[in-house]
XYZ file of C-alpha atoms in Angstrom:
575
model
C 9.945 -0.834 -53.631
C 9.620 -3.575 -50.983
C 8.313 -2.362 -47.659
C 10.833 -1.851 -44.916
C 10.571 -4.541 -42.171
C 9.042 -3.396 -38.886
C 11.615 -2.768 -36.031
C 11.858 -5.653 -33.585
C 10.565 -4.609 -30.127
C 13.297 -4.060 -27.537
C 12.880 -4.139 -23.769
C 15.442 -2.591 -21.357
C 15.362 -4.495 -18.094
C 17.181 -3.630 -14.896
C 18.515 -6.702 -13.018
C 19.718 -6.755 -9.447
C 22.200 -9.263 -7.948
C 24.722 -9.737 -10.752
C 28.318 -9.536 -9.591
C 30.400 -11.014 -12.532
C 30.431 -12.159 -16.068
C 29.195 -15.606 -15.046
C 26.113 -13.913 -13.627
C 25.479 -12.201 -16.892
C 25.730 -15.490 -18.771
C 23.188 -17.086 -16.477
C 20.759 -14.203 -17.005
C 21.235 -14.108 -20.773
C 20.625 -17.951 -20.923
C 17.481 -17.572 -18.873
C 16.117 -14.767 -21.030
C 16.818 -16.386 -24.378
C 14.891 -19.516 -23.205
C 11.712 -17.350 -22.850
C 9.347 -17.973 -25.833
C 9.268 -14.819 -28.038
C 12.808 -13.625 -27.185
C 15.054 -13.272 -30.292
C 18.152 -12.195 -28.421
C 19.433 -10.703 -25.182
C 22.470 -8.624 -24.174
C 23.316 -8.465 -20.488
C 25.775 -5.932 -18.913
C 26.732 -6.837 -15.310
C 28.463 -3.517 -14.696
C 25.378 -1.369 -15.460
C 23.022 -4.043 -14.107
C 20.823 -4.021 -17.189
C 19.650 -6.415 -19.844
C 18.475 -5.439 -23.345
C 16.054 -8.029 -24.681
C 14.908 -8.229 -28.332
C 11.504 -9.864 -29.084
C 7.893 -9.881 -28.245
C 8.002 -11.805 -24.892
C 5.870 -10.051 -22.179
C 7.817 -8.263 -19.492
C 6.257 -10.393 -16.801
C 7.677 -13.553 -18.462
C 11.179 -11.905 -18.640
C 11.055 -10.968 -14.939
C 9.952 -14.487 -14.013
C 12.918 -15.944 -15.966
C 15.374 -13.675 -14.194
C 13.958 -14.684 -10.839
C 14.328 -18.332 -11.672
C 17.954 -17.747 -12.514
C 18.424 -16.451 -9.014
C 18.319 -12.640 -9.644
C 15.653 -9.956 -9.335
C 14.088 -7.356 -11.559
C 13.407 -4.342 -9.260
C 9.736 -3.284 -9.229
C 7.728 -0.216 -8.413
C 4.033 -0.038 -7.575
C 1.565 2.657 -8.743
C -1.804 3.089 -7.103
C -3.750 5.346 -9.520
C -7.191 6.913 -9.462
C -8.909 6.576 -12.828
C -11.761 8.824 -13.834
C -14.463 8.145 -16.399
C -15.053 4.430 -15.974
C -18.627 3.393 -16.011
C -18.747 -0.406 -16.482
C -16.847 -3.678 -16.463
C -15.954 -3.138 -20.168
C -14.238 0.088 -19.181
C -12.203 -1.902 -16.647
C -10.926 -4.253 -19.364
C -10.048 -1.338 -21.715
C -7.984 0.396 -18.918
C -6.243 -2.800 -17.955
C -5.357 -3.540 -21.655
C -4.099 0.042 -22.165
C -1.857 -0.142 -18.998
C -0.596 -3.663 -19.823
C 0.663 -2.316 -23.178
C 2.949 0.270 -21.597
C 6.554 -0.967 -21.759
C 7.700 -2.179 -18.346
C 4.317 -2.953 -16.873
C 4.225 -6.357 -15.229
C 0.645 -6.430 -14.025
C -2.377 -4.104 -14.030
C -5.582 -4.602 -11.922
C -8.388 -2.142 -12.118
C -11.360 -2.075 -9.732
C -14.624 -0.445 -10.939
C -16.101 0.216 -7.596
C -13.132 2.153 -6.158
C -12.068 3.470 -9.626
C -8.476 2.570 -8.750
C -5.749 0.953 -10.838
C -3.008 -1.136 -9.129
C -0.005 -1.396 -11.400
C 3.133 -3.378 -10.939
C 5.929 -2.214 -13.180
C 9.701 -2.481 -13.666
C 11.596 0.135 -11.716
C 12.060 3.277 -13.797
C 8.599 3.181 -15.390
C 7.167 6.623 -15.310
C 3.615 7.480 -14.281
C 3.355 9.868 -17.165
C 3.450 6.971 -19.551
C 0.742 5.261 -17.642
C -1.374 8.348 -17.743
C -0.844 8.720 -21.511
C -2.029 5.161 -22.019
C -5.111 5.693 -19.951
C -5.889 8.974 -21.842
C -5.552 7.146 -25.267
C -8.152 4.623 -23.961
C -10.526 7.504 -23.324
C -10.159 7.940 -19.566
C -7.907 10.033 -17.275
C -5.873 9.830 -14.145
C -7.075 12.020 -11.299
C -4.487 14.218 -9.578
C -3.766 14.359 -5.860
C -5.992 17.397 -5.402
C -8.985 15.693 -7.024
C -8.420 12.597 -4.865
C -8.040 14.338 -1.529
C -10.675 17.113 -2.027
C -14.236 17.108 -3.111
C -14.816 15.456 -6.460
C -15.020 18.358 -8.881
C -17.606 16.400 -10.962
C -19.860 15.581 -7.979
C -21.654 18.922 -8.053
C -22.133 18.702 -11.859
C -23.547 15.223 -11.603
C -26.031 16.342 -8.935
C -26.962 19.357 -11.129
C -27.546 17.008 -14.165
C -29.592 14.637 -12.066
C -31.884 17.431 -10.755
C -32.341 18.887 -14.285
C -33.077 15.385 -15.728
C -35.541 14.857 -12.924
C -37.382 18.036 -13.665
C -37.571 17.510 -17.361
C -38.594 13.807 -16.908
C -41.285 14.577 -14.192
C -44.081 15.229 -16.752
C -43.395 11.849 -18.326
C -43.508 10.145 -14.877
C -46.702 11.923 -14.017
C -48.196 10.770 -17.347
C -47.253 7.156 -16.624
C -48.866 7.303 -13.244
C -52.036 8.805 -14.915
C -52.210 5.766 -17.154
C -52.588 3.500 -14.106
C -55.723 5.439 -13.111
C -57.060 5.732 -16.629
C -56.160 9.406 -16.969
C -54.415 11.046 -19.961
C -51.814 13.188 -18.423
C -49.107 12.534 -20.854
C -47.733 15.841 -22.628
C -48.440 16.430 -26.309
C -46.108 15.130 -29.062
C -44.109 18.327 -29.590
C -43.910 18.866 -25.820
C -42.498 15.389 -25.509
C -39.779 16.158 -28.058
C -38.885 19.457 -26.292
C -38.570 17.777 -22.909
C -36.780 14.612 -24.030
C -34.216 16.105 -26.399
C -32.032 17.851 -23.718
C -32.232 14.806 -21.450
C -30.947 12.429 -24.128
C -28.386 14.621 -25.950
C -27.281 17.162 -23.279
C -27.643 15.607 -19.831
C -26.945 12.152 -21.367
C -23.977 13.437 -23.433
C -21.569 11.458 -21.275
C -23.018 8.171 -22.540
C -22.389 9.256 -26.125
C -18.864 10.490 -25.431
C -17.924 7.247 -23.585
C -19.627 5.062 -26.162
C -17.838 6.706 -29.051
C -14.410 6.406 -27.322
C -15.097 2.635 -26.768
C -16.173 2.202 -30.374
C -13.047 4.053 -31.607
C -10.990 1.687 -29.491
C -12.725 -1.282 -30.993
C -14.435 -2.338 -27.743
C -17.870 -1.994 -26.155
C -19.199 -0.681 -22.843
C -22.424 -0.150 -21.150
C -22.602 3.448 -22.202
C -22.858 2.306 -25.707
C -26.051 0.355 -24.848
C -27.533 3.431 -23.147
C -26.628 5.820 -26.006
C -27.830 3.389 -28.756
C -30.995 2.379 -26.901
C -32.092 5.877 -25.946
C -30.902 7.310 -29.270
C -32.873 4.695 -31.248
C -36.035 5.343 -29.104
C -35.622 9.096 -29.610
C -35.050 8.721 -33.408
C -37.995 6.463 -33.921
C -40.268 8.904 -31.967
C -38.966 11.832 -34.017
C -39.618 10.062 -37.255
C -43.232 9.036 -36.119
C -43.877 12.643 -34.853
C -42.970 14.092 -38.272
C -44.809 11.391 -40.205
C -48.051 11.173 -38.207
C -48.143 14.460 -36.367
C -48.558 15.312 -32.610
C -52.047 13.694 -32.481
C -50.445 10.247 -31.988
C -48.598 11.169 -28.739
C -49.131 7.778 -27.133
C -47.475 6.008 -30.032
C -44.219 8.001 -29.375
C -41.373 6.757 -27.153
C -39.747 10.050 -26.032
C -40.726 9.193 -22.453
C -38.819 5.884 -22.667
C -35.606 7.622 -23.856
C -35.825 10.300 -21.244
C -36.808 8.106 -18.316
C -33.954 5.594 -19.016
C -31.357 8.418 -19.028
C -32.798 9.811 -15.818
C -32.700 6.497 -13.958
C -29.206 5.636 -15.213
C -28.050 9.091 -13.973
C -29.789 8.363 -10.603
C -28.074 4.998 -10.283
C -24.647 6.585 -11.035
C -25.249 9.240 -8.509
C -26.284 6.707 -5.848
C -23.334 4.610 -6.658
C -20.868 7.497 -6.327
C -22.463 8.494 -3.035
C -21.967 4.950 -1.732
C -18.299 5.090 -2.789
C -17.836 8.365 -0.908
C -19.520 6.987 2.200
C -17.382 3.804 2.078
C -14.206 5.770 1.584
C -14.992 7.740 4.748
C -13.880 4.659 6.833
C -10.396 4.997 5.462
C -10.363 8.769 5.873
C -11.514 8.294 9.387
C -8.500 6.083 10.090
C -6.107 8.526 8.602
C -7.879 11.369 10.454
C -6.586 9.889 13.749
C -3.205 11.375 13.021
C -2.739 14.929 14.510
C -1.935 17.795 12.260
C 0.684 19.317 14.412
C 3.574 18.163 16.669
C 5.835 19.595 19.285
C 9.386 19.018 18.030
C 12.416 19.720 20.203
C 14.761 22.060 18.310
C 17.899 23.498 20.004
C 16.518 22.416 23.451
C 13.181 24.190 22.844
C 9.758 22.861 22.008
C 8.408 24.239 18.710
C 5.104 23.448 17.162
C 5.441 22.247 13.603
C 3.114 20.479 11.056
C 3.150 16.748 11.697
C 3.802 16.224 7.995
C 7.214 17.964 8.439
C 8.518 15.352 10.929
C 11.416 13.153 9.880
C 12.859 10.022 11.233
C 15.336 10.867 14.045
C 13.342 13.961 15.202
C 12.433 14.182 18.883
C 8.887 15.182 19.805
C 7.041 15.876 23.049
C 3.475 14.561 23.719
C 1.573 15.961 26.717
C -1.326 14.263 28.472
C -4.485 14.184 26.335
C -2.582 14.694 23.004
C -2.421 12.283 20.114
C 0.964 10.887 19.173
C 2.058 12.335 15.874
C 4.447 9.649 14.607
C 5.500 6.127 15.307
C 8.474 6.104 17.665
C 10.125 4.983 20.832
C 9.699 6.491 24.240
C 12.955 8.239 25.351
C 11.634 9.878 28.586
C 8.490 9.880 30.679
C 5.743 7.421 31.319
C 2.073 7.504 30.376
C -0.905 5.261 29.829
C -1.690 5.222 26.106
C -5.206 4.683 24.635
C -4.635 2.353 21.601
C -8.228 1.290 21.137
C -8.524 2.953 17.722
C -5.788 0.594 16.370
C -6.046 -2.591 18.437
C -9.446 -2.452 20.013
C -7.773 -2.780 23.442
C -10.062 -1.012 25.821
C -7.591 -0.609 28.715
C -4.787 1.918 28.621
C -1.419 0.429 27.800
C 1.380 1.708 30.067
C 4.409 3.076 28.179
C 7.814 3.692 29.672
C 11.275 4.412 28.205
C 12.080 1.894 25.381
C 8.400 1.231 24.557
C 7.054 1.670 21.030
C 4.167 3.964 20.286
C 2.041 4.537 17.266
C 0.628 7.451 15.399
C -2.958 8.445 16.375
C -2.901 6.859 19.857
C -3.552 9.098 22.770
C -1.228 9.794 25.756
C -3.562 9.775 28.819
C -1.820 10.813 31.998
C 1.830 11.657 31.467
C 4.267 13.608 29.401
C 6.567 11.662 27.081
C 9.594 12.512 24.973
C 9.627 10.293 21.863
C 12.223 9.517 19.231
C 10.518 9.444 15.802
C 11.027 6.063 14.019
C 8.438 6.164 11.174
C 6.444 8.917 9.473
C 3.978 9.224 6.631
C 3.098 5.986 4.771
C 5.491 3.956 6.966
C 3.468 4.322 10.125
C 1.306 1.572 11.509
C -1.802 3.726 11.054
C -0.975 4.408 7.336
C -0.356 0.735 6.720
C -3.548 -0.333 8.285
C -5.407 2.197 6.104
C -3.442 0.933 3.030
C -4.572 -2.652 3.916
C -8.177 -1.611 4.021
C -7.917 0.197 0.715
C -6.074 -2.754 -0.853
C -8.835 -5.062 0.377
C -11.448 -2.827 -1.253
C -9.528 -2.597 -4.544
C -8.595 -6.257 -4.782
C -10.466 -8.775 -6.890
C -12.166 -11.806 -5.392
C -11.962 -15.132 -7.157
C -15.584 -14.944 -8.273
C -14.795 -11.629 -9.983
C -12.581 -13.355 -12.457
C -15.577 -15.243 -13.821
C -17.647 -12.020 -13.863
C -14.774 -10.237 -15.719
C -14.715 -12.982 -18.466
C -18.448 -12.661 -18.964
C -18.671 -8.895 -18.855
C -15.861 -8.554 -21.361
C -18.114 -9.964 -24.100
C -21.474 -8.801 -22.640
C -21.869 -5.587 -24.753
C -21.003 -7.212 -28.134
C -23.371 -10.129 -27.350
C -26.126 -7.675 -26.469
C -25.700 -5.785 -29.651
C -25.800 -8.964 -31.682
C -29.000 -10.058 -29.915
C -30.579 -6.623 -30.639
C -29.611 -6.857 -34.305
C -30.897 -10.492 -34.483
C -34.194 -9.272 -32.886
C -34.571 -6.521 -35.425
C -33.885 -8.914 -38.363
C -36.264 -11.547 -37.000
C -39.219 -9.164 -36.677
C -38.545 -7.740 -40.083
C -38.399 -11.208 -41.633
C -41.532 -12.228 -39.785
C -43.431 -9.547 -41.678
C -43.800 -7.038 -38.770
C -43.566 -3.353 -39.570
C -40.320 -1.382 -39.202
C -41.750 0.328 -36.112
C -42.508 -2.884 -34.336
C -39.067 -4.358 -35.212
C -37.177 -1.195 -33.986
C -39.247 -1.102 -30.712
C -38.320 -4.716 -29.878
C -34.702 -4.242 -30.739
C -34.532 -1.080 -28.607
C -36.189 -2.918 -25.722
C -33.277 -5.438 -25.731
C -30.722 -2.596 -25.518
C -32.608 -0.684 -22.851
C -33.060 -3.672 -20.610
C -29.398 -4.523 -20.832
C -28.272 -1.021 -19.989
C -27.518 -1.356 -16.258
C -24.133 -2.781 -15.481
C -25.111 -4.897 -12.452
C -23.089 -7.782 -13.724
C -19.747 -6.112 -13.658
C -20.460 -3.873 -10.657
C -22.250 -6.067 -8.110
C -19.186 -7.987 -6.894
C -16.664 -5.081 -6.535
C -19.372 -2.912 -5.000
C -20.288 -5.478 -2.416
C -16.671 -5.995 -1.469
C -16.104 -2.263 -1.138
C -19.278 -1.749 0.889
C -18.502 -4.798 3.082
C -14.931 -3.894 3.906
C -15.885 -0.266 4.443
C -18.708 -1.283 6.957
C -16.260 -3.678 8.673
C -13.691 -0.870 9.006
C -16.180 1.353 10.558
C -17.013 -1.387 13.075
C -13.279 -1.802 13.868
C -12.808 -4.974 11.791
C -9.946 -4.671 9.246
C -10.047 -7.130 6.303
C -6.531 -7.707 5.092
C -7.245 -10.071 2.097
C -10.574 -10.010 0.030
C -10.198 -13.720 -0.638
C -10.865 -14.196 3.055
C -14.371 -12.761 2.600
C -15.247 -15.340 -0.072
C -13.785 -18.235 1.997
C -15.546 -17.033 5.148
C -18.767 -18.826 4.095
C -17.073 -22.071 5.052
C -15.922 -20.922 8.462
C -17.369 -22.990 11.309
C -15.078 -21.974 14.198
C -13.277 -18.702 14.986
C -10.492 -18.657 17.651
C -9.361 -15.301 19.145
C -6.022 -15.085 20.817
C -6.930 -12.113 23.060
C -10.167 -11.235 24.767
C -9.076 -7.544 25.139
C -9.657 -6.904 21.387
C -13.209 -8.169 21.475
C -14.634 -5.121 23.011
C -16.422 -1.895 22.063
C -13.101 -0.051 22.541
C -14.131 1.566 25.795
C -14.436 0.080 29.308
C -17.548 0.168 31.565
C -17.852 -0.178 35.300
C -18.822 -3.823 36.023
C -18.620 -3.896 39.821
C -18.084 -1.695 42.876
C -16.830 -2.860 46.258
C -16.937 0.094 48.725
C -14.921 0.146 51.990
C -16.640 -0.521 55.291
C -18.903 2.165 56.434
C -19.329 3.550 52.879
C -22.367 2.779 50.707
C -22.094 2.005 47.018
C -24.035 5.210 46.092
C -21.653 7.371 48.225
C -18.469 5.680 46.770
C -19.746 5.926 43.249
C -20.698 9.666 43.815
C -17.287 10.572 45.190
C -15.358 8.603 42.467
C -17.451 10.069 39.637
C -16.920 13.669 40.897
C -13.174 13.143 41.162
C -12.839 11.399 37.857
C -14.845 13.994 35.984
C -11.637 16.003 35.331
C -9.627 13.048 34.096
C -9.161 11.964 30.523
C -8.307 8.373 31.333
C -10.613 5.748 29.710
C -11.189 4.117 33.030
C -12.117 7.473 34.507
C -14.667 7.966 31.806
C -16.229 4.593 32.611
C -16.639 5.588 36.252
C -18.151 9.020 35.262
C -20.553 7.234 32.962
C -21.676 4.958 35.735
C -22.105 7.737 38.340
C -24.237 9.891 36.123
C -24.302 13.670 36.231
C -22.376 14.777 39.315
C -20.636 18.093 40.010
C -16.870 17.740 39.258
C -14.317 17.978 42.092
C -12.611 21.163 42.877
C -8.785 21.679 42.854
C -8.547 18.650 40.644
C -4.942 17.485 40.020
C -3.663 14.435 38.076
C -0.759 12.555 39.674
C 0.982 10.754 36.618
C 1.489 7.105 37.229
C -0.257 7.205 40.697
C -3.827 8.617 40.529
C -5.780 11.791 41.007
C -6.825 14.092 43.828
C -9.275 16.810 44.397
C -11.868 18.278 46.842
C -15.359 16.789 46.792
C -18.019 18.488 49.030
C -15.360 19.948 51.192
C -13.375 16.766 51.608
C -9.914 16.104 50.206
C -10.153 12.926 48.142
C -7.417 10.828 46.639
C -8.073 8.121 44.184
C -5.124 6.001 42.959
C -2.715 3.213 43.748
C -2.362 1.678 47.209
C 1.184 3.224 47.496
C -0.190 6.600 46.762
C -3.002 6.173 49.376
C -0.443 4.920 52.013
C 1.752 7.950 51.480
C -1.086 10.369 51.622
C -2.659 11.758 54.722
C -5.880 12.701 52.864
C -9.187 10.775 53.028
C -9.252 7.835 50.601
């Protein structure tokens, strides 16, 4: 019987902007003009197009856009676990790109994140299934926010590998001084076997998954290289006995696994340290808020706030959501977001941002944005996007690393064949071939660029510099002039006392002593600058903040007021 023809692929595409039959005709004409499209049916009532053919979804969406309409999109930011090298990145990208509805997939090895653009309606479950088929997995929200469940296991494996490998390292050091400290042949086998096949099992699993998928990765090089060194040593041990311990290569297999595990642990620690910059930004948001309900203030979780709620912020508290001041006045410390060292005065109608601090007044605020829509969350998202994005030079690196593993395997096979044909023994040929594999094990080629970008943007974020586009980092090498539009942002985020002009009859030391004592009870950034300049002085008694005007208190038996000229004129106390 003749074989049944394979079904023609169909793509269901949502289309926005169609209003009539003429719109449907335009969309259908645009879709059928795309190479690979066999036919298209467009329904303006349901706002959907059914396309038959093999054309990529991205080409279909571009054709709809050229016709004057739009394919609605959704964006997924996924955490992928199990990637170890640049070849893993290509496998995950290919797996995601094959999911129906995916327009673009970009995977970053350093941050282990996948940024996926897809047609609206694409389910995350389909993306997770594709990643799983490629041999990896998507991490859940609990794993992303909490401690990495594999971190303690990696540390344990590293410690055990170090203990088992230590006798080999001691033996290598002994060779430098002409001492024979290397363990015997059978002891070498006992020490190396668990390192290669138990603690290094991850390399075998990942390598086998890549081979099953028809691709290669760095773990294959580690597994093949160390496995070949172990196998050759085992064969020599059984053939010649333990007397030829120095002709064995168990130590090479164990040491390579140990150092690769060490490198991966250091890499993971660097990722966690860099991610701390983003967590520190998000940590500015308070956990609770005072929401007005039925005319009363009630403390609720900040995550429970909704647009339209009314919250109260007292002096010294952080603002829990983006909003607009309804009542009250206060200076607000915005240095964490803008770098502005001076407090910004807020009055009714002014906009305020999450994480900034109300200094000297009570405010009632109408909530305008919460969660991911706040300025603070968007800033953190920009930093994360810059870390996960791909610099232009990375495109060249990706093209090279995609064929790196197959090329290394071919070179190792050619090396083995060359030495055999040259008349060398099997042992010499295998040793040279294994050397090629072991030397090529580290994945510096695919990891260096994304790791540098992640570390650089993270260090910049900790210094208060936010990088919005990673392309700017690469282009920065040609920058010769930088112009800033505001000097207030070029600060350390906190003011300092630059000059002091005391009144007649008062020395600078006395004025600074009185001001420091009075300001010791204030949370205002300018007050902290005065306190820092005055040194350790006893705080004033009966301290009281006067919102919008100044402070007052008793210093060494004298009533002192520090504030605006209007306040001083109205007061009968000593100024």
